[in-house]
Amino acid sequence: QFKKAPPNSLFGDQPQNELVLRVQPNEAIYYRMLAKTPGLSSRAHEVRRTDLDLDLRKLEVGRLPEAYEKLIHDVIQGEGHNFVRADEVEEGWRIFDPLLKHLESDAAPLPDSYPKGSRGPPSSDELIESQGFRRYTRTGISTSMA
């Protein structure tokens, strides 16, 4: 969900816009937003909730294959674009193996602790703010940053 508009804004108290990425099952992408009501007779403050929807199951393209079914089909067809080559795997390990070894060593930094069910340690908000961003919650600005 995106940041909620102030309650005394032009459109009053309205729901937040949201971008939804839904993965397995029923994959879909949609952007739910407020849009001005069309027409010459509508006023500037008249808005309604609308969706930009990319739900492939709603298209009439026949049966859509399951995720692994498509990958197996690509293998049979000799299509390699969804797969990593051996040299790519080796290069990945060359880059990340030293980092993993360091994280498993006694010299590795300990992660910050935080209460179960919380949004995470306060240091995460501090990091976000140090980069010039602000973290928002459902009701506005995070209490740790207000």
XYZ file of N, CA, C and O in Angstrom, residues 5-120:
464
model
N -3.178 9.594 1.988
C -3.271 11.053 1.841
C -3.767 11.655 3.149
O -4.506 11.010 3.892
N -3.389 12.876 3.434
C -3.877 13.526 4.655
C -5.404 13.592 4.641
O -6.010 13.792 3.588
N -6.054 13.451 5.795
C -7.524 13.423 5.837
C -8.178 14.719 5.387
O -9.297 14.720 4.935
N -7.483 15.846 5.479
C -8.081 17.118 5.073
C -7.645 17.524 3.663
O -7.660 18.693 3.321
N -7.281 16.562 2.823
C -6.851 16.868 1.458
C -8.066 17.115 0.570
O -9.219 16.989 0.993
N -7.831 17.431 -0.671
C -8.876 17.746 -1.641
C -9.940 16.656 -1.724
O -11.119 16.941 -1.843
N -9.530 15.397 -1.625
C -10.467 14.286 -1.809
C -11.005 13.734 -0.494
O -11.734 12.756 -0.482
N -10.641 14.317 0.640
C -11.130 13.839 1.929
C -10.468 12.531 2.334
O -9.426 12.148 1.807
N -11.081 11.834 3.262
C -10.535 10.570 3.752
C -10.837 9.466 2.746
O -11.989 9.084 2.564
N -9.817 8.993 2.067
C -9.969 7.995 1.014
C -9.051 6.806 1.296
O -8.045 6.942 1.985
N -9.377 5.637 0.736
C -8.477 4.489 0.912
C -7.163 4.712 0.159
O -7.088 5.516 -0.765
N -6.144 3.987 0.579
C -4.827 4.114 -0.038
C -4.785 3.391 -1.378
O -5.474 2.399 -1.583
N -3.954 3.899 -2.280
C -3.669 3.174 -3.510
C -2.815 1.967 -3.138
O -2.065 2.003 -2.162
N -2.913 0.901 -3.924
C -2.082 -0.265 -3.628
C -1.715 -1.008 -4.898
O -2.486 -1.074 -5.850
N -0.504 -1.526 -4.901
C -0.008 -2.373 -5.975
C 0.076 -3.779 -5.401
O 0.746 -4.007 -4.400
N -0.622 -4.722 -6.034
C -0.686 -6.087 -5.529
C -0.017 -7.022 -6.527
O -0.353 -7.032 -7.705
N 0.958 -7.784 -6.038
C 1.623 -8.826 -6.816
C 1.285 -10.137 -6.142
O 1.764 -10.407 -5.047
N 0.445 -10.922 -6.765
C 0.007 -12.182 -6.158
C 0.692 -13.331 -6.900
O 0.612 -13.429 -8.110
N 1.349 -14.179 -6.135
C 2.061 -15.311 -6.707
C 1.379 -16.594 -6.262
O 0.849 -16.666 -5.181
N 1.394 -17.580 -7.042
C 0.915 -18.941 -6.784
C 0.038 -19.081 -5.561
O 0.475 -18.727 -4.480
N -1.083 -19.592 -5.593
C -1.821 -19.861 -6.822
C -2.551 -18.601 -7.282
O -2.555 -17.600 -6.583
N -3.148 -18.672 -8.421
C -3.918 -17.546 -8.981
C -3.079 -16.286 -9.138
O -3.390 -15.233 -8.586
N -1.995 -16.402 -9.881
C -1.083 -15.291 -10.100
C -1.826 -14.104 -10.701
O -2.684 -14.268 -11.560
N -1.469 -12.914 -10.245
C -2.080 -11.704 -10.779
C -1.248 -10.499 -10.370
O -0.505 -10.543 -9.391
N -1.381 -9.446 -11.143
C -0.797 -8.158 -10.807
C -1.911 -7.136 -11.034
O -2.526 -7.117 -12.095
N -2.177 -6.320 -10.023
C -3.121 -5.242 -10.249
C -2.762 -4.040 -9.400
O -2.125 -4.144 -8.365
N -3.153 -2.884 -9.915
C -2.911 -1.609 -9.245
C -4.273 -1.025 -8.922
O -5.053 -0.716 -9.814
N -4.587 -0.949 -7.659
C -5.869 -0.422 -7.196
C -5.636 1.027 -6.813
O -4.794 1.329 -5.967
N -6.381 1.934 -7.458
C -6.148 3.354 -7.225
C -7.439 4.149 -7.283
O -8.464 3.661 -7.764
N -7.338 5.368 -6.809
C -8.448 6.292 -6.916
C -8.301 7.051 -8.221
O -7.215 7.512 -8.566
N -9.395 7.177 -8.954
C -9.376 7.904 -10.213
C -10.567 8.855 -10.247
O -11.636 8.546 -9.713
N -10.367 9.987 -10.876
C -11.451 10.964 -11.003
C -12.593 10.325 -11.780
O -12.384 9.624 -12.762
N -13.801 10.578 -11.329
C -14.975 10.066 -12.025
C -15.045 10.747 -13.389
O -14.974 11.977 -13.476
N -15.154 9.969 -14.478
C -15.148 10.578 -15.814
C -16.420 11.385 -16.090
O -17.455 11.168 -15.471
N -16.322 12.289 -17.018
C -17.482 13.073 -17.450
C -17.334 14.540 -17.124
O -16.597 14.929 -16.221
N -18.038 15.355 -17.883
C -17.971 16.807 -17.699
C -18.759 17.281 -16.483
O -18.502 18.350 -15.945
N -19.738 16.494 -16.053
C -20.577 16.934 -14.944
C -19.997 16.579 -13.574
O -20.489 17.042 -12.560
N -18.952 15.759 -13.529
C -18.389 15.369 -12.231
C -17.531 16.493 -11.666
O -16.924 17.265 -12.389
N -17.498 16.570 -10.346
C -16.707 17.595 -9.671
C -15.302 17.062 -9.402
O -15.072 15.858 -9.414
N -14.395 17.983 -9.124
C -12.984 17.620 -8.940
C -12.786 16.617 -7.817
O -11.908 15.776 -7.872
N -13.595 16.685 -6.756
C -13.406 15.809 -5.594
C -14.089 14.458 -5.764
O -13.974 13.612 -4.892
N -14.798 14.245 -6.853
C -15.496 12.979 -7.059
C -14.532 11.952 -7.651
O -14.131 12.055 -8.809
N -14.169 10.999 -6.830
C -13.251 9.948 -7.261
C -13.870 8.593 -6.945
O -14.779 8.488 -6.129
N -13.363 7.579 -7.609
C -13.824 6.221 -7.324
C -12.634 5.284 -7.399
O -11.627 5.573 -8.039
N -12.772 4.176 -6.740
C -11.718 3.159 -6.736
C -11.782 2.384 -8.047
O -12.854 1.979 -8.484
N -10.642 2.199 -8.683
C -10.590 1.456 -9.934
C -9.338 0.585 -9.947
O -8.390 0.852 -9.218
N -9.361 -0.461 -10.745
C -8.234 -1.394 -10.825
C -7.658 -1.437 -12.226
O -8.406 -1.486 -13.203
N -6.337 -1.385 -12.303
C -5.632 -1.764 -13.525
C -5.246 -3.209 -13.283
O -4.452 -3.502 -12.403
N -5.805 -4.117 -14.051
C -5.740 -5.536 -13.727
C -4.998 -6.324 -14.796
O -5.309 -6.230 -15.974
N -3.997 -7.110 -14.360
C -3.306 -8.034 -15.258
C -3.470 -9.429 -14.671
O -2.570 -9.967 -14.050
N -4.649 -9.978 -14.830
C -4.934 -11.328 -14.364
C -5.041 -12.213 -15.602
O -6.032 -12.181 -16.329
N -3.989 -12.989 -15.850
C -3.938 -13.781 -17.077
C -5.031 -14.834 -17.140
O -5.427 -15.257 -18.214
N -5.548 -15.231 -16.002
C -6.611 -16.244 -16.008
C -7.921 -15.693 -16.558
O -8.792 -16.450 -16.946
N -8.067 -14.379 -16.576
C -9.274 -13.767 -17.124
C -9.234 -13.687 -18.650
O -10.255 -13.486 -19.282
N -8.044 -13.801 -19.223
C -7.919 -13.769 -20.681
C -8.382 -15.098 -21.257
O -8.191 -16.145 -20.657
N -8.926 -15.046 -22.426
C -9.388 -16.277 -23.067
C -8.293 -16.792 -24.002
O -8.382 -16.670 -25.220
N -7.257 -17.363 -23.407
C -6.129 -17.879 -24.187
C -6.031 -19.394 -24.089
O -5.033 -19.973 -24.488
N -7.049 -20.016 -23.558
C -6.997 -21.465 -23.365
C -6.399 -21.789 -22.019
O -6.282 -20.946 -21.141
N -5.974 -23.028 -21.883
C -5.421 -23.485 -20.610
C -4.040 -22.900 -20.374
O -3.185 -22.949 -21.249
N -3.836 -22.341 -19.191
C -2.518 -21.824 -18.824
C -1.751 -22.918 -18.097
O -2.276 -23.543 -17.175
N -0.496 -23.174 -18.480
C 0.277 -24.226 -17.808
C 0.671 -23.809 -16.393
O 0.799 -22.626 -16.099
N 0.852 -24.803 -15.540
C 1.362 -24.544 -14.198
C 2.831 -24.142 -14.315
O 3.463 -24.343 -15.345
N 3.397 -23.604 -13.246
C 4.755 -23.058 -13.289
C 5.791 -24.081 -13.744
O 6.547 -23.847 -14.690
N 5.860 -25.234 -13.080
C 6.880 -26.218 -13.444
C 6.571 -26.893 -14.765
O 7.466 -27.335 -15.480
N 5.312 -26.975 -15.125
C 4.918 -27.538 -16.412
C 5.539 -26.725 -17.544
O 6.059 -27.268 -18.507
N 5.522 -25.410 -17.422
C 6.117 -24.529 -18.428
C 7.629 -24.711 -18.480
O 8.230 -24.759 -19.555
N 8.286 -24.839 -17.332
C 9.739 -25.043 -17.314
C 10.123 -26.369 -17.968
O 11.082 -26.439 -18.740
N 9.379 -27.416 -17.656
C 9.661 -28.723 -18.264
C 9.458 -28.656 -19.774
O 10.256 -29.192 -20.553
N 8.427 -27.966 -20.194
C 8.180 -27.789 -21.635
C 9.359 -27.069 -22.291
O 9.809 -27.442 -23.365
N 9.871 -26.006 -21.634
C 11.021 -25.277 -22.176
C 12.247 -26.174 -22.299
O 12.995 -26.084 -23.274
N 12.469 -27.049 -21.318
C 13.602 -27.980 -21.378
C 13.457 -28.898 -22.585
O 14.394 -29.091 -23.361
N 12.282 -29.450 -22.760
C 12.036 -30.369 -23.880
C 12.233 -29.656 -25.213
O 12.762 -30.235 -26.161
N 11.854 -28.381 -25.271
C 11.992 -27.604 -26.508
C 13.409 -27.066 -26.712
O 13.695 -26.460 -27.739
N 14.293 -27.269 -25.735
C 15.665 -26.787 -25.861
C 15.815 -25.307 -25.562
O 16.812 -24.698 -25.937
N 14.839 -24.712 -24.902
C 14.894 -23.297 -24.550
C 15.665 -23.138 -23.242
O 15.271 -23.694 -22.228
N 16.743 -22.391 -23.263
C 17.564 -22.245 -22.064
C 17.443 -20.910 -21.373
O 18.149 -20.652 -20.400
N 16.553 -20.035 -21.848
C 16.493 -18.680 -21.297
C 16.033 -18.620 -19.845
O 16.280 -17.632 -19.164
N 15.381 -19.659 -19.320
C 14.939 -19.656 -17.923
C 15.928 -20.338 -16.985
O 15.635 -20.491 -15.801
N 17.055 -20.750 -17.504
C 17.983 -21.542 -16.712
C 19.350 -20.876 -16.655
O 19.739 -20.144 -17.546
N 20.079 -21.151 -15.575
C 21.399 -20.576 -15.361
C 22.454 -21.525 -15.912
O 22.399 -22.733 -15.689
N 23.425 -20.957 -16.626
C 24.527 -21.766 -17.148
C 25.500 -22.114 -16.024
O 25.540 -21.440 -14.992
N 26.276 -23.152 -16.223
C 27.232 -23.603 -15.202
C 28.238 -22.510 -14.858
O 28.584 -22.319 -13.685
N 28.725 -21.752 -15.863
C 29.698 -20.697 -15.577
C 29.084 -19.563 -14.753
O 29.760 -18.936 -13.945
N 27.774 -19.316 -14.904
C 27.104 -18.314 -14.083
C 27.027 -18.766 -12.624
O 27.214 -17.969 -11.705
N 26.758 -20.057 -12.413
C 26.705 -20.596 -11.055
C 28.078 -20.496 -10.405
O 28.210 -20.056 -9.249
N 29.110 -20.872 -11.125
C 30.481 -20.795 -10.592
C 30.855 -19.366 -10.226
O 31.451 -19.115 -9.174
N 30.502 -18.402 -11.079
C 30.828 -17.006 -10.806
C 30.055 -16.505 -9.581
O 30.605 -15.775 -8.753
N 28.807 -16.918 -9.441
C 28.022 -16.546 -8.265
C 28.671 -17.048 -6.989
O 28.774 -16.320 -6.001
N 29.114 -18.310 -7.009
C 29.774 -18.861 -5.817
C 31.103 -18.172 -5.557
O 31.478 -17.935 -4.407
N 31.832 -17.793 -6.611
C 33.107 -17.097 -6.430
C 32.888 -15.767 -5.714
O 33.663 -15.370 -4.842
N 31.777 -15.092 -6.038
C 31.485 -13.792 -5.430
C 30.953 -13.953 -4.007
O 31.381 -13.263 -3.088
N 30.017 -14.873 -3.792
C 29.326 -14.961 -2.512
C 29.957 -15.906 -1.496
O 29.694 -15.782 -0.307
N 30.793 -16.832 -1.919
C 31.378 -17.775 -0.983
C 32.186 -17.083 0.121
O 32.033 -17.421 1.298
N 33.032 -16.088 -0.204
C 33.753 -15.402 0.874
C 32.803 -14.706 1.871
O 33.046 -14.723 3.075
N 31.728 -14.134 1.382
C 30.757 -13.488 2.262
C 30.098 -14.522 3.172
O 29.975 -14.308 4.384
N 29.701 -15.648 2.622
C 29.078 -16.693 3.425
C 30.034 -17.235 4.479
O 29.640 -17.467 5.621
N 31.285 -17.427 4.108
C 32.289 -17.893 5.066
C 32.451 -16.894 6.214
O 32.549 -17.273 7.376
N 32.464 -15.600 5.882
C 32.589 -14.568 6.914
C 31.372 -14.590 7.840
O 31.504 -14.483 9.071
N 30.168 -14.717 7.278
C 28.953 -14.721 8.095
C 28.871 -15.938 9.007
O 28.237 -15.889 10.057
N 29.533 -17.029 8.620
C 29.538 -18.244 9.445
C 30.680 -18.269 10.452
O 30.741 -19.148 11.299
N 31.577 -17.283 10.377
C 32.733 -17.264 11.273
C 32.375 -16.623 12.612
O 31.316 -16.020 12.776
N 33.297 -16.725 13.565
C 33.107 -16.119 14.888
C 33.176 -14.592 14.821
O 32.677 -13.911 15.712
N 33.796 -14.054 13.769
C 33.945 -12.596 13.630
C 32.712 -11.949 13.008
O 32.655 -10.728 12.872
N 31.725 -12.734 12.649
C 30.530 -12.194 11.991
C 29.729 -11.323 12.952
O 29.626 -11.634 14.136
N 29.157 -10.235 12.450
C 28.328 -9.398 13.324
C 27.035 -10.132 13.684
O 26.507 -10.901 12.891
N 26.546 -9.887 14.892
C 25.283 -10.488 15.321
C 24.124 -9.641 14.805
O 24.195 -8.410 14.829
N 23.064 -10.275 14.353
C 21.911 -9.488 13.891
C 21.240 -8.776 15.062
O 21.283 -9.242 16.199
N 20.630 -7.626 14.789
C 19.905 -6.891 15.825
C 18.665 -7.692 16.217
O 17.962 -8.216 15.360
N 18.402 -7.754 17.508
C 17.205 -8.470 17.964
C 16.025 -7.500 17.987
O 16.196 -6.283 18.075
N 14.829 -8.057 17.917
C 13.603 -7.264 17.971
C 12.453 -8.178 18.384
O 12.526 -9.383 18.225
N 11.384 -7.615 18.923
C 10.262 -8.427 19.415
C 9.545 -9.175 18.283
O 9.370 -8.638 17.190
N 9.152 -10.384 18.592
C 8.397 -11.195 17.638
C 7.120 -10.454 17.236
O 6.447 -9.865 18.067
N 6.820 -10.458 15.939
C 5.619 -9.812 15.433
C 5.779 -8.331 15.159
O 4.861 -7.700 14.648
N 6.948 -7.761 15.488
C 7.155 -6.333 15.241
C 7.641 -6.143 13.801
O 7.840 -7.098 13.056
N 7.851 -4.893 13.423
C 8.302 -4.587 12.066
C 9.805 -4.787 11.898
O 10.321 -4.660 10.813
N 10.506 -5.062 12.970
C 11.949 -5.256 12.886
C 12.664 -4.336 13.845
O 12.044 -3.564 14.582
